[in-house]
Coordinates of C-alpha atoms in Angstrom, one line a residue:
X1 CA 201.7 238.1 6.5
X2 CA 202.4 234.6 7.7
X3 CA 200.7 231.7 6.0
X4 CA 200.1 228.6 8.0
X5 CA 200.0 225.4 6.0
X6 CA 198.8 222.0 7.1
X7 CA 201.5 219.9 5.4
X8 CA 199.7 217.6 2.9
X9 CA 200.8 214.4 1.2
X10 CA 199.8 216.2 -2.1
X11 CA 202.7 218.6 -3.0
X12 CA 200.5 220.9 -5.0
X13 CA 198.4 221.6 -1.8
X14 CA 201.6 222.8 -0.1
X15 CA 202.5 225.4 -2.6
X16 CA 199.2 226.6 -3.9
X17 CA 198.6 229.1 -1.1
X18 CA 202.0 230.7 -1.4
X19 CA 201.6 231.2 -5.2
X20 CA 198.2 232.9 -4.6
X21 CA 198.8 234.9 -1.5
X22 CA 202.5 235.7 -1.7
X23 CA 203.2 235.6 2.0
X24 CA 206.3 236.9 3.8
X25 CA 206.5 233.8 5.9
X26 CA 205.2 230.2 5.6
X27 CA 205.0 227.8 8.5
X28 CA 204.2 224.1 7.8
X29 CA 202.7 222.2 10.7
X30 CA 203.0 218.5 10.5
X31 CA 203.8 215.3 12.4
X32 CA 206.0 214.3 9.5
X33 CA 208.6 217.1 10.0
X34 CA 211.5 215.3 8.3
X35 CA 209.5 214.8 5.1
X36 CA 208.4 218.5 5.1
X37 CA 212.0 219.7 5.7
X38 CA 213.2 217.7 2.7
X39 CA 210.5 219.2 0.6
X40 CA 211.2 222.9 1.5
X41 CA 214.1 223.4 -1.0
X42 CA 211.8 222.4 -3.9
X43 CA 209.1 224.8 -2.8
X44 CA 211.6 227.6 -2.3
X45 CA 213.2 227.1 -5.7
X46 CA 209.9 227.3 -7.5
X47 CA 208.8 230.4 -5.6
X48 CA 212.1 232.1 -6.0
X49 CA 211.8 231.5 -9.7
X50 CA 208.6 233.6 -9.5
X51 CA 210.3 236.4 -7.6
X52 CA 208.8 235.2 -4.3
X53 CA 211.1 234.8 -1.3
X54 CA 209.1 233.8 1.8
X55 CA 210.8 232.6 4.9
X56 CA 209.9 229.0 5.4
X57 CA 210.0 226.7 8.4
X58 CA 208.4 223.6 9.8
X59 CA 206.6 223.3 13.1
X60 CA 206.5 219.7 14.4
X61 CA 203.3 218.5 16.0
X62 CA 202.2 215.2 17.5
X63 CA 199.8 213.2 15.4
X64 CA 196.2 213.0 16.7
X65 CA 197.1 215.0 19.8
X66 CA 194.6 217.9 19.7
X67 CA 196.0 219.7 22.7
X68 CA 199.5 219.7 21.3
X69 CA 198.3 221.0 17.9
X70 CA 196.3 223.8 19.5
X71 CA 199.3 224.8 21.6
X72 CA 201.6 224.8 18.5
X73 CA 199.1 227.1 16.6
X74 CA 198.9 229.5 19.5
X75 CA 202.7 229.6 19.6
X76 CA 202.9 230.5 15.9
X77 CA 200.3 233.3 16.0
X78 CA 201.9 235.0 19.0
X79 CA 202.9 238.3 17.3
X80 CA 200.0 240.9 17.5
X81 CA 201.8 243.1 14.9
X82 CA 201.6 240.3 12.2
X83 CA 198.6 239.0 10.3
X84 CA 198.0 235.3 9.9
X85 CA 196.3 233.2 7.3
X86 CA 195.6 229.6 7.8
X87 CA 195.3 227.5 4.6
X88 CA 192.5 225.0 5.3
X89 CA 192.8 223.3 1.9
X90 CA 194.8 220.4 3.1
X91 CA 195.7 218.5 6.3
X92 CA 194.0 215.8 8.4
X93 CA 190.9 216.0 10.4
X94 CA 192.7 216.5 13.8
X95 CA 194.6 219.5 12.5
X96 CA 191.4 221.0 11.1
X97 CA 189.6 220.7 14.4
X98 CA 192.5 222.4 16.1
X99 CA 192.3 225.2 13.6
X100 CA 188.6 225.6 14.4
X101 CA 189.3 226.0 18.1
X102 CA 192.0 228.6 17.5
X103 CA 190.0 230.6 15.0
X104 CA 187.1 230.7 17.3
X105 CA 189.0 231.9 20.3
X106 CA 191.8 234.3 19.4
X107 CA 191.5 238.0 19.1
X108 CA 194.5 238.3 16.9
X109 CA 194.2 239.0 13.1
X110 CA 193.8 235.4 11.9
X111 CA 192.0 234.6 8.7
X112 CA 191.4 231.4 6.8
X113 CA 191.7 230.5 3.2
X114 CA 191.0 227.6 0.9
X115 CA 191.2 226.9 -2.8
X116 CA 190.1 224.3 -5.2
X117 CA 193.2 223.0 -6.9
X118 CA 191.5 222.2 -10.2
X119 CA 189.4 225.4 -10.7
X120 CA 191.8 227.7 -8.8
X121 CA 188.8 229.4 -7.2
X122 CA 189.2 230.1 -3.5
X123 CA 187.3 231.5 -0.5
X124 CA 188.8 234.0 2.1
X125 CA 187.3 233.7 5.6
X126 CA 187.6 236.8 7.7
X127 CA 186.6 236.5 11.4
X128 CA 185.1 239.5 13.2
X129 CA 183.1 240.4 16.3
X130 CA 179.6 242.0 16.0
X131 CA 178.6 244.8 18.3
X132 CA 177.0 242.3 20.7
X133 CA 180.3 240.3 20.9
X134 CA 179.3 237.4 18.7
X135 CA 181.9 236.1 16.3
X136 CA 181.0 236.5 12.6
X137 CA 182.5 235.1 9.4
X138 CA 182.8 237.2 6.3
X139 CA 183.4 235.2 3.1
X140 CA 185.0 236.6 0.0
X141 CA 185.2 234.5 -3.2
X142 CA 188.6 234.8 -5.0
X143 CA 189.1 233.6 -8.6
X144 CA 192.7 232.8 -9.5
X145 CA 191.9 230.9 -12.7
X146 CA 193.1 233.7 -14.9
X147 CA 196.0 234.7 -12.6
X148 CA 199.4 234.6 -14.3
X149 CA 201.0 233.6 -11.0
X150 CA 198.9 230.6 -9.9
X151 CA 200.0 227.9 -12.2
X152 CA 202.9 225.5 -12.6
X153 CA 205.1 224.9 -15.7
X154 CA 205.7 221.3 -16.7
X155 CA 209.2 221.6 -15.3
X156 CA 208.0 223.1 -12.0
X157 CA 205.5 220.3 -11.6
X158 CA 208.0 217.6 -12.1
X159 CA 210.5 219.3 -9.8
X160 CA 207.7 219.8 -7.2
X161 CA 207.1 216.1 -7.1
X162 CA 210.8 215.3 -6.6
X163 CA 211.6 214.4 -10.2
X164 CA 213.9 215.9 -12.9
X165 CA 213.6 216.4 -16.6
X166 CA 216.4 214.8 -18.5
X167 CA 215.5 215.8 -22.1
X168 CA 212.7 217.2 -24.3
X169 CA 212.0 217.6 -28.0
X170 CA 212.1 221.1 -29.6
X171 CA 209.4 223.5 -28.3
X172 CA 207.9 226.5 -30.1
X173 CA 205.2 229.2 -29.6
X174 CA 201.6 228.7 -30.6
X175 CA 202.0 231.3 -33.4
X176 CA 205.4 230.0 -34.7
X177 CA 205.5 229.5 -38.5
X178 CA 206.5 225.9 -37.9
X179 CA 202.9 225.2 -36.8
X180 CA 201.8 225.6 -40.4
X181 CA 204.5 223.3 -41.5
X182 CA 203.3 220.6 -39.0
X183 CA 199.7 221.0 -40.2
X184 CA 200.7 220.6 -43.9
X185 CA 202.8 217.5 -43.1
X186 CA 199.9 216.1 -41.1
X187 CA 197.7 216.2 -44.1
X188 CA 200.2 213.9 -45.9
X189 CA 200.5 211.6 -42.9
X190 CA 196.8 211.2 -42.2
X191 CA 196.2 209.8 -45.6
X192 CA 197.9 206.6 -44.4
X193 CA 199.1 206.8 -40.8
X194 CA 200.4 203.3 -40.5
X195 CA 202.2 203.6 -43.9
X196 CA 203.7 206.9 -42.8
X197 CA 205.7 205.2 -40.0
X198 CA 207.2 202.7 -42.4
X199 CA 208.0 205.4 -45.0
X200 CA 209.8 207.6 -42.4
X201 CA 211.8 204.6 -41.1
X202 CA 213.0 203.9 -44.7
X203 CA 213.7 207.7 -45.3
X204 CA 215.8 207.8 -42.1
X205 CA 217.7 204.7 -43.2
X206 CA 218.5 206.1 -46.6
X207 CA 219.6 209.6 -45.5
X208 CA 223.1 210.1 -44.4
X209 CA 225.0 213.0 -42.8
X210 CA 226.9 214.8 -45.5
X211 CA 228.5 217.8 -43.9
X212 CA 227.9 218.0 -40.1
X213 CA 229.2 221.6 -39.8
X214 CA 226.7 222.8 -42.5
X215 CA 223.9 220.5 -41.3
X216 CA 223.7 218.8 -44.7
X217 CA 222.5 215.4 -45.5
X218 CA 222.6 213.2 -48.6
X219 CA 220.6 210.4 -50.2
X220 CA 221.6 208.1 -53.1
X221 CA 219.4 208.8 -56.1
X222 CA 218.8 205.1 -56.7
X223 CA 217.4 204.7 -53.2
X224 CA 214.5 206.9 -54.2
X225 CA 211.6 204.8 -55.4
X226 CA 213.3 201.4 -55.1
X227 CA 211.7 198.6 -53.1
X228 CA 212.7 199.0 -49.5
X229 CA 214.1 202.4 -50.1
X230 CA 212.8 206.0 -50.0
X231 CA 209.2 206.3 -51.1
X232 CA 209.1 208.4 -54.2
X233 CA 205.8 210.0 -53.5
X234 CA 206.9 211.1 -50.0
X235 CA 210.2 212.4 -51.4
X236 CA 208.3 214.5 -54.0
X237 CA 205.9 215.7 -51.3
X238 CA 208.6 216.9 -48.9
X239 CA 210.7 218.5 -51.7
X240 CA 207.8 220.3 -53.3
X241 CA 206.4 221.3 -49.9
X242 CA 209.7 222.9 -49.0
X243 CA 210.3 220.6 -46.0
X244 CA 213.7 219.7 -47.3
X245 CA 215.8 222.0 -49.4
X246 CA 217.9 220.4 -52.2
X247 CA 221.3 222.1 -52.1
X248 CA 223.1 220.1 -54.8
X249 CA 222.6 217.1 -57.1
X250 CA 225.8 215.3 -58.0
X251 CA 224.6 213.3 -61.0
X252 CA 228.0 211.8 -61.6
X253 CA 228.1 210.4 -58.1
X254 CA 224.4 209.7 -58.0
X255 CA 223.6 211.6 -54.8
X256 CA 221.4 214.5 -53.8
X257 CA 222.6 216.8 -51.0
X258 CA 219.9 218.5 -48.9
X259 CA 219.0 220.2 -45.7
X260 CA 215.9 220.0 -43.5
X261 CA 213.8 223.2 -43.3
X262 CA 214.3 223.3 -39.5
X263 CA 215.0 221.1 -36.5
X264 CA 211.3 220.3 -35.9
X265 CA 210.9 219.1 -39.5
X266 CA 214.1 217.1 -39.3
X267 CA 212.6 215.3 -36.2
X268 CA 209.3 214.7 -38.1
X269 CA 211.1 213.2 -41.1
X270 CA 213.7 211.1 -39.2
X271 CA 211.6 209.6 -36.3
X272 CA 208.4 207.9 -37.2
X273 CA 206.3 209.1 -34.1
X274 CA 207.5 212.7 -34.0
X275 CA 205.1 214.3 -36.4
X276 CA 202.0 213.0 -34.4
X277 CA 203.6 214.2 -31.2
X278 CA 204.4 217.6 -32.5
X279 CA 200.9 217.8 -34.0
X280 CA 199.3 217.0 -30.6
X281 CA 201.6 219.5 -28.9
X282 CA 200.9 222.2 -31.4
X283 CA 197.2 221.6 -31.1
X284 CA 197.3 221.8 -27.3
X285 CA 199.2 225.2 -27.5
X286 CA 196.4 226.6 -29.6
X287 CA 193.5 225.4 -27.4
X288 CA 191.4 228.3 -26.1
X289 CA 188.3 228.9 -24.0
X290 CA 186.7 232.3 -24.2
X291 CA 189.9 233.6 -25.9
X292 CA 192.1 232.4 -23.1
X293 CA 194.6 229.5 -23.6
X294 CA 193.5 226.3 -21.9
X295 CA 197.1 225.2 -21.1
X296 CA 199.6 227.4 -19.3
X297 CA 202.6 225.2 -20.2
X298 CA 203.4 222.4 -22.6
X299 CA 206.3 220.2 -23.4
X300 CA 206.8 217.3 -25.9
X301 CA 209.2 214.4 -25.9
X302 CA 209.8 214.8 -22.2
X303 CA 212.1 212.3 -20.4
X304 CA 211.1 212.2 -16.7
X305 CA 213.5 211.1 -14.0
X306 CA 211.8 210.0 -10.8
X307 CA 214.5 211.7 -8.5
X308 CA 217.9 213.4 -8.6
X309 CA 219.7 210.1 -8.9
X310 CA 221.2 209.8 -12.4
X311 CA 220.3 206.1 -12.4
X312 CA 216.7 206.7 -11.3
X313 CA 213.6 205.3 -13.1
X314 CA 212.9 207.2 -16.3
X315 CA 209.8 207.5 -18.4
X316 CA 209.3 209.2 -21.8
X317 CA 206.0 211.1 -22.1
X318 CA 205.1 212.2 -25.6
X319 CA 203.2 215.3 -24.5
X320 CA 202.9 216.9 -21.1
X321 CA 200.6 219.9 -20.4
X322 CA 199.7 222.0 -17.4
X323 CA 196.3 223.6 -17.0
X324 CA 196.9 225.7 -14.0
X325 CA 198.1 223.3 -11.3
X326 CA 196.7 220.2 -13.1
X327 CA 199.2 218.1 -15.2
X328 CA 198.0 216.2 -18.3
X329 CA 200.0 213.3 -19.7
X330 CA 199.4 212.2 -23.3
X331 CA 200.7 209.2 -25.1
X332 CA 200.6 209.5 -28.9
X333 CA 200.3 206.3 -31.0
X334 CA 200.3 206.5 -34.8
X335 CA 200.3 202.7 -35.1
X336 CA 199.9 199.8 -32.7
X337 CA 198.9 200.3 -29.0
X338 CA 200.1 198.1 -26.2
X339 CA 198.5 197.8 -22.8
X340 CA 201.9 198.6 -21.2
X341 CA 201.4 202.2 -22.4
X342 CA 198.3 202.6 -20.3
X343 CA 200.2 201.3 -17.2
X344 CA 203.0 203.8 -17.8
X345 CA 200.6 206.7 -18.1
X346 CA 198.8 205.6 -14.9
X347 CA 202.1 205.2 -13.0
X348 CA 203.5 208.5 -14.1
X349 CA 200.3 210.3 -13.2
X350 CA 200.4 208.9 -9.7
X351 CA 204.0 210.0 -9.2
X352 CA 203.8 213.4 -10.8
X353 CA 200.1 214.3 -10.3
X354 CA 199.0 212.7 -7.0
X355 CA 195.2 212.8 -7.4
X356 CA 194.9 215.7 -9.9
X357 CA 196.6 214.4 -13.1
X358 CA 194.8 213.6 -16.3
X359 CA 195.9 211.0 -18.7
X360 CA 195.1 210.4 -22.4
X361 CA 195.9 208.0 -25.1
X362 CA 195.8 209.8 -28.5
X363 CA 195.7 207.3 -31.4
X364 CA 195.0 207.0 -35.1
X365 CA 194.7 203.8 -37.1
X366 CA 194.4 201.5 -34.1
X367 CA 190.9 202.8 -33.4
X368 CA 189.9 203.6 -37.0
X369 CA 187.7 200.9 -38.6
X370 CA 188.3 202.5 -42.0
X371 CA 192.0 202.1 -41.9
X372 CA 193.8 199.0 -43.3
X373 CA 195.8 198.8 -40.0
X374 CA 192.7 198.8 -37.8
X375 CA 193.2 196.6 -34.8
X376 CA 189.8 195.0 -34.9
X377 CA 186.7 195.4 -32.7
X378 CA 188.0 193.1 -30.0
X379 CA 191.4 194.6 -29.6
X380 CA 190.1 198.1 -29.8
X381 CA 187.4 197.4 -27.1
X382 CA 190.0 195.7 -24.9
X383 CA 192.3 198.7 -24.9
X384 CA 189.4 201.1 -24.3
X385 CA 188.2 198.9 -21.4
X386 CA 191.6 198.8 -19.7
X387 CA 192.1 202.5 -20.3
X388 CA 188.7 203.3 -18.6
X389 CA 189.8 201.1 -15.6
X390 CA 193.0 203.2 -15.3
X391 CA 191.4 206.6 -15.8
X392 CA 193.0 207.1 -19.1
X393 CA 190.9 209.0 -21.7
X394 CA 191.1 207.6 -25.2
X395 CA 191.0 210.0 -28.1
X396 CA 190.9 207.7 -31.2
X397 CA 190.8 207.9 -35.0
X398 CA 192.4 211.3 -34.9
X399 CA 193.4 210.9 -38.5
X400 CA 189.7 211.3 -39.3
X401 CA 189.3 214.5 -37.2
X402 CA 189.7 218.1 -38.5
X403 CA 192.0 220.3 -36.5
X404 CA 189.2 222.1 -34.7
X405 CA 187.6 218.8 -33.6
X406 CA 191.0 217.5 -32.3
X407 CA 191.5 220.8 -30.5
X408 CA 188.2 220.5 -28.7
X409 CA 189.1 216.9 -27.6
X410 CA 192.4 218.1 -26.2
X411 CA 190.8 221.0 -24.4
X412 CA 188.2 218.8 -22.9
X413 CA 190.9 216.6 -21.2
X414 CA 190.8 219.0 -18.2
X415 CA 187.0 219.4 -18.0

């Protein structure tokens, strides 16, 4: 089967048909042949990673020249032993008119196909002749929303749009025991979100590497509980909760040697924003609708490079999710919120989502009138207004939400 694609400015449109239909050949028709040729290696790499190896080529056409476009299509569908499918999801009006002319006149086996990128529901159009010679169209609805092939991972989506991932935080499965650790730590954090950031910064400042090869750390006993040092209540919480394991107390030297329970917990207790990011990531992993996970892929602490150049523009995104072909970018703020964060989300979405991406600002104390660090009605309204202007969803006062409520809010980002 040969799939004919009208090369589209939206990269997702150019690969969706191949993921769904698994063709033997793909021909892109476009007046922008150089741009299409540069994009082919990215498409091929993603498809090859799925075990799909279609032959791909580009057919150059003149822009807005209907006669030339029709002639090019007839040239492509010249083999009567092959079957052809024309993807009518993308492309400009001129190319679509040409497709209509060809579909209405050829006797070769040519079908048409279109799919909604967001819902992943498509329609197959089969063209036949009735007994009296009239051309008829048979429509078959095709649902790929639960298909394990028709989706992109976060890495594939970035690569598809010409970018690269230069780093991520630790990832884990939705049923990993560390999820319970994160939930229990979050119950500590949510009591005083703004205070948590300051406590973690002081904890990180007091803890020192003790034995790198054994992944051990130490803290001076007199740093615990002193003004400007390690908060004693937090120290007791993390020790009693098993988040850090005390290996040895050298009373003569006045130090305690310990190790972190795992790498994720180490991140949460050494970088102020990490716990909230991991909590959001973990919650997204566990989102379900009708027993099916909402998100097909998720990454946290992702550093995006805009192209292959090592000196290219880079942005850090706290949580990136993929619901089928739709990317979701989330910024997690456990303290203050600056308008620059909204611009960053909006810019990243345009680069790596092109019309389909969703953005969200997840925040705690900044939007919580009951928190001592509340920004105030005016500041809160200002950020919400700007966010609305830039199509950024605000999920605020998450510290007041139970897990199920937060899970519903994250799931609804792609509704």
